[in-house]
Tab-separated table of C-alpha atoms in Angstrom:
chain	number	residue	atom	x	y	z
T	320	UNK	CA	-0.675	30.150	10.029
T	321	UNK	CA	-1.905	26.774	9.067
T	322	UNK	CA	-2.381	25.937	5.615
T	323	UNK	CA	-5.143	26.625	3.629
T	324	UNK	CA	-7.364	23.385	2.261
T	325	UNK	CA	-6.512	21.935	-0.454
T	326	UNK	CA	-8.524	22.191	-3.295
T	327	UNK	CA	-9.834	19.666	-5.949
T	328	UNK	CA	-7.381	20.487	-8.544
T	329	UNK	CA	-4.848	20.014	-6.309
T	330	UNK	CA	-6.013	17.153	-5.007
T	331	UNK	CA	-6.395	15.673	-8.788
T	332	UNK	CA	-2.486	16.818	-9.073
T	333	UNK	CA	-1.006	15.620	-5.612
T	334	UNK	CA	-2.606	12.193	-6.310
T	335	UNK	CA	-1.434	11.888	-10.492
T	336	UNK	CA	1.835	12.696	-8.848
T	337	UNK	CA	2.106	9.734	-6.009
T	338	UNK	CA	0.535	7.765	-9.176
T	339	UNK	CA	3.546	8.956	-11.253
T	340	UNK	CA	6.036	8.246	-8.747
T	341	UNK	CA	4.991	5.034	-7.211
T	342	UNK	CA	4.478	3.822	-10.956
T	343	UNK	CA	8.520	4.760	-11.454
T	344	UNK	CA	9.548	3.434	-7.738
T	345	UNK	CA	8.326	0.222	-9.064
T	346	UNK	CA	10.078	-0.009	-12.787
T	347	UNK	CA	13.682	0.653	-10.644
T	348	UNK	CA	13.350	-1.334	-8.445
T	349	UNK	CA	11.679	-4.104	-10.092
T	350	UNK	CA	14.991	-5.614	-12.149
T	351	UNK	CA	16.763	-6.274	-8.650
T	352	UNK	CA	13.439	-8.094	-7.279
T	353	UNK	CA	13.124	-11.826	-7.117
T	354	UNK	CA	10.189	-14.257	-6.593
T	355	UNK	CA	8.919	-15.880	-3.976
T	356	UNK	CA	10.385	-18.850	-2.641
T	357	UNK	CA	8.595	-22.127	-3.201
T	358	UNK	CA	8.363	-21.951	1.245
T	359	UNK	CA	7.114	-18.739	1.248
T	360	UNK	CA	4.409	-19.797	-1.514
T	361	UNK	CA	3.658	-23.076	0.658
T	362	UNK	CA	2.900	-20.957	3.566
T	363	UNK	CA	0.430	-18.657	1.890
T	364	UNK	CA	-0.904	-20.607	-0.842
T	365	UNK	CA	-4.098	-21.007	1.437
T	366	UNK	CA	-4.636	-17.408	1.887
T	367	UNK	CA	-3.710	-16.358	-1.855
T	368	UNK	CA	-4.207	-17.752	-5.507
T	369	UNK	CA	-1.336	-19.446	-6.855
T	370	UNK	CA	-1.774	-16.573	-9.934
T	371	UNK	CA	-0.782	-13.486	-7.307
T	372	UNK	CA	1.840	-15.641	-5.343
T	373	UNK	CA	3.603	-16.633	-8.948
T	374	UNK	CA	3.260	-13.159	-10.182
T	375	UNK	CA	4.678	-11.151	-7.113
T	376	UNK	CA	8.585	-10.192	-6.619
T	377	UNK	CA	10.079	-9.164	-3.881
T	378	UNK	CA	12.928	-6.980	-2.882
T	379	UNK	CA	14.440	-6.821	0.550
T	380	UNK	CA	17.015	-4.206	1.414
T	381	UNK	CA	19.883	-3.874	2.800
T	382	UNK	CA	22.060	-0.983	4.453
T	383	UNK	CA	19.444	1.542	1.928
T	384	UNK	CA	16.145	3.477	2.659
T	385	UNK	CA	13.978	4.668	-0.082
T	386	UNK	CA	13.967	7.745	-0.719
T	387	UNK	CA	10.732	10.497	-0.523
T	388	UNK	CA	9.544	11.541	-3.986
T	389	UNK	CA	9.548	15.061	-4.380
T	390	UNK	CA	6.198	16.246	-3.594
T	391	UNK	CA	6.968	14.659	-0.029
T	392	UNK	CA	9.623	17.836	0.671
T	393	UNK	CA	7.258	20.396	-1.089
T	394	UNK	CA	4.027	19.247	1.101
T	395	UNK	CA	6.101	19.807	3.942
T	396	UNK	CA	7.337	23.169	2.906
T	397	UNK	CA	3.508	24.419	2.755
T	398	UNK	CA	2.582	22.712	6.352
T	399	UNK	CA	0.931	19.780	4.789
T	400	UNK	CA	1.547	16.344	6.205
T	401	UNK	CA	0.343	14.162	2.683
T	402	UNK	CA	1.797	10.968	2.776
T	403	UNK	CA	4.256	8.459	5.022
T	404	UNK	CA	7.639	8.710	5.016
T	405	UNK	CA	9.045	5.780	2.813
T	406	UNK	CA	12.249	5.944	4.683
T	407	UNK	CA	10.214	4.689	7.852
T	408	UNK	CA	7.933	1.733	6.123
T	409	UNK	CA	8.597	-1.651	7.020
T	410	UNK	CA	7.272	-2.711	3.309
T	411	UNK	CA	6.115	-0.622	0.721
T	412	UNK	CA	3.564	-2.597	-1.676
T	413	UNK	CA	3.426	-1.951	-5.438
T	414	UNK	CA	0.791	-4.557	-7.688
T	415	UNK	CA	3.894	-6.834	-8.255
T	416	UNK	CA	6.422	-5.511	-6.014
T	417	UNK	CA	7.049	-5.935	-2.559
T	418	UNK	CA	9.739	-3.639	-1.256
T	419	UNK	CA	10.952	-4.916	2.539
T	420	UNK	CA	12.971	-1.819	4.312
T	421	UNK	CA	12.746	-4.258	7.327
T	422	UNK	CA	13.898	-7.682	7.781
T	423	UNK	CA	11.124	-9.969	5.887
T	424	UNK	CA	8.987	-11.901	8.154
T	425	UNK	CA	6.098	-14.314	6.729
T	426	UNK	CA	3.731	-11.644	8.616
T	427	UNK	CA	4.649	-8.493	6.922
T	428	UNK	CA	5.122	-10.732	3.411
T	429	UNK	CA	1.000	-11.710	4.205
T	430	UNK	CA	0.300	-7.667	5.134
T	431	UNK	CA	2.297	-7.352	2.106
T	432	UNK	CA	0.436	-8.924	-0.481
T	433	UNK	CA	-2.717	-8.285	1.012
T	434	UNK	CA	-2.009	-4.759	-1.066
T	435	UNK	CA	-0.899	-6.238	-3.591
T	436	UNK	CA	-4.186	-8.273	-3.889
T	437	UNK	CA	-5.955	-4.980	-3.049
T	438	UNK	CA	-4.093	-3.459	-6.178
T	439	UNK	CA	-5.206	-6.516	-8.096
T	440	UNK	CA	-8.462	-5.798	-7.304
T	441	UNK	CA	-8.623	-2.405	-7.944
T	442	UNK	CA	-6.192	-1.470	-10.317
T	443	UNK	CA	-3.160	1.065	-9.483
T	444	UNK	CA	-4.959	4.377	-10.255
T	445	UNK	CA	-7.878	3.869	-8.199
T	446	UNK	CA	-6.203	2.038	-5.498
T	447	UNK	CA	-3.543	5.270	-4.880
T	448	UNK	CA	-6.321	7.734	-5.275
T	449	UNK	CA	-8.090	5.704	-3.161
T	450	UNK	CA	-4.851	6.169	-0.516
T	451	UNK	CA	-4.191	9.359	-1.053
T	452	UNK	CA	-7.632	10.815	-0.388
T	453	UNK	CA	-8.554	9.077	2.715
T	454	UNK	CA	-4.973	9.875	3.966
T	455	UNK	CA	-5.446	13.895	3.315
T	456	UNK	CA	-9.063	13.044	4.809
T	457	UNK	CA	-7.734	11.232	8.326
T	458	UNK	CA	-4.237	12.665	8.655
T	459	UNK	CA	-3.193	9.035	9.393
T	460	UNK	CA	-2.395	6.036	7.564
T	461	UNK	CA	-3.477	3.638	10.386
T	462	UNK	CA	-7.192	5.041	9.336
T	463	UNK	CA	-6.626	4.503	5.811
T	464	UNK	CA	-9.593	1.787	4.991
T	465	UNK	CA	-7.151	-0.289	2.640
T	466	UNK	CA	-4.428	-0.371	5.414
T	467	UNK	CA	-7.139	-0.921	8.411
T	468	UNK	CA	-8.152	-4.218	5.952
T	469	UNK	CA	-4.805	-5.310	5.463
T	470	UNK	CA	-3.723	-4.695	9.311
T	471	UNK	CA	-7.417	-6.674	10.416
T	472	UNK	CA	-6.477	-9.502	7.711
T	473	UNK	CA	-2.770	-10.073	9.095
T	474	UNK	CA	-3.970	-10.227	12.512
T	475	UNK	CA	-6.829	-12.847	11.456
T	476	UNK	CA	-3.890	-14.757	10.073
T	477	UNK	CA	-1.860	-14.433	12.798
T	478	UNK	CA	-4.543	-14.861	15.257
T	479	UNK	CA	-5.420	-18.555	13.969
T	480	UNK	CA	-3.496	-19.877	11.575
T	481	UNK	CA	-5.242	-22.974	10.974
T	482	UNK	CA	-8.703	-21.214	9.593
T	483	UNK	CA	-7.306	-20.205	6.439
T	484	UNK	CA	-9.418	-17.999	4.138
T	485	UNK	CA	-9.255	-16.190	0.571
T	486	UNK	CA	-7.773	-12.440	1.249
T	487	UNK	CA	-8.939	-12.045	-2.607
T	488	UNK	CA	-12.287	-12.706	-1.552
T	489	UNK	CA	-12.277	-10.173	1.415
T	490	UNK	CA	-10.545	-7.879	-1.005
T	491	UNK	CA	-13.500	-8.306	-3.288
T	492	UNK	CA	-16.343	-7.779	-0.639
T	493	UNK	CA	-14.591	-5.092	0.323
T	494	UNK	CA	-14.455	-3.078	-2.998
T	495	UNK	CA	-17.944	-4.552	-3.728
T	496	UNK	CA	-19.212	-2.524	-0.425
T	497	UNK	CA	-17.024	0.188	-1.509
T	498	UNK	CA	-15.612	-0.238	2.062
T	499	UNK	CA	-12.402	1.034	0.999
T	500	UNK	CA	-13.958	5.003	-0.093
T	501	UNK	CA	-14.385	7.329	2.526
T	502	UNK	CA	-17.412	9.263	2.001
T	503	UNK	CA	-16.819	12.414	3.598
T	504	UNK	CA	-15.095	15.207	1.187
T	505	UNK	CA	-11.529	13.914	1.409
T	506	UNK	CA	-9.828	17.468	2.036
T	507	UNK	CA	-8.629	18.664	5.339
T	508	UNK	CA	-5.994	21.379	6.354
T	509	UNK	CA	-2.665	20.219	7.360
């Protein structure tokens, strides 16, 4: 039997809960972080403001996965499929953490900190909600609107790097539009 939808109250609760969690992801992992090389801030300056480059740490790791919060195993146990498995992403984005499960490449650093410039922009609350709402909507992070930005902005870069451009500024449209809000009720079954 598939599961029932979920209902707004729910909704409010599954999203406080990745809010919660991502919140405490990022104070552990945080003291083991370390900033940006002066290369890596080179390479992006041109894309980024020296303020988010400065203010962003990063973590790469090694021979460890991190782990699924809680709710992960309970969605699962009532047939819903809520959020990625952390234990599969290349880089998990916090606003001033950058946790690399995969060897870090100046591509996924740039796909990187375009959430964290997304986060900027929109603050962590509203940014997660944001997530977790279009995720339950589309059943697929790929059709998340923050991650379709950040994939279409780390192509541009890769595509031609010598037509450099503000991601805050795109970031900004973006929100401005409200590009990143699906408008469809955000609740589907499984």
């Amino acid at each position: 039997m598939p599961p029932r939808q979920i209902t707004d109250p729910e909704l409010e609760q599954i999203i406080a809960e990745v809010i919660s969690h991502a919140h405490h992801r990022e104070e552990t992992y945080l003291p083991r972080s370390v900033p940006l090389t002066p290369a890596q801030k080179e390479a992006l300056r041109p894309y980024f403001s020296r303020e988010l480059l400065d203010r962003v740490r990063v973590l790469e790791l090694e021979n460890e996965r991190v782990a699924n919060p809680g709710y992960y195993a309970r969605a699962e146990k009532r047939g819903y499929k809520l959020m990625l498995n952390f234990t599969h992403k290349a880089v998990i984005a916090h606003p001033q953490l950058l946790i690399f499960q995969d060897k870090l490449s100046l591509r996924l650093l740039f796909h990187g900190l375009v959430h964290v410039a997304q986060y900027s922009a929109l603050g962590r609350e509203r940014y997660l909600g944001l997530y977790v709402r279009a995720f339950i909507h589309t059943g697929s992070y790929t059709s998340v609107p923050l991650e379709m930005q950040a994939f279409q902005l780390d192509n541009r870069y890769t595509e031609d790097p010598g037509a450099p451009f503000s991601v805050e500024d795109e970031v900004r449209k973006w929100s401005q539009a409200e590009n990143y809000a699906l408008h469809q009720k955000a609740t589907r079954t499984g």
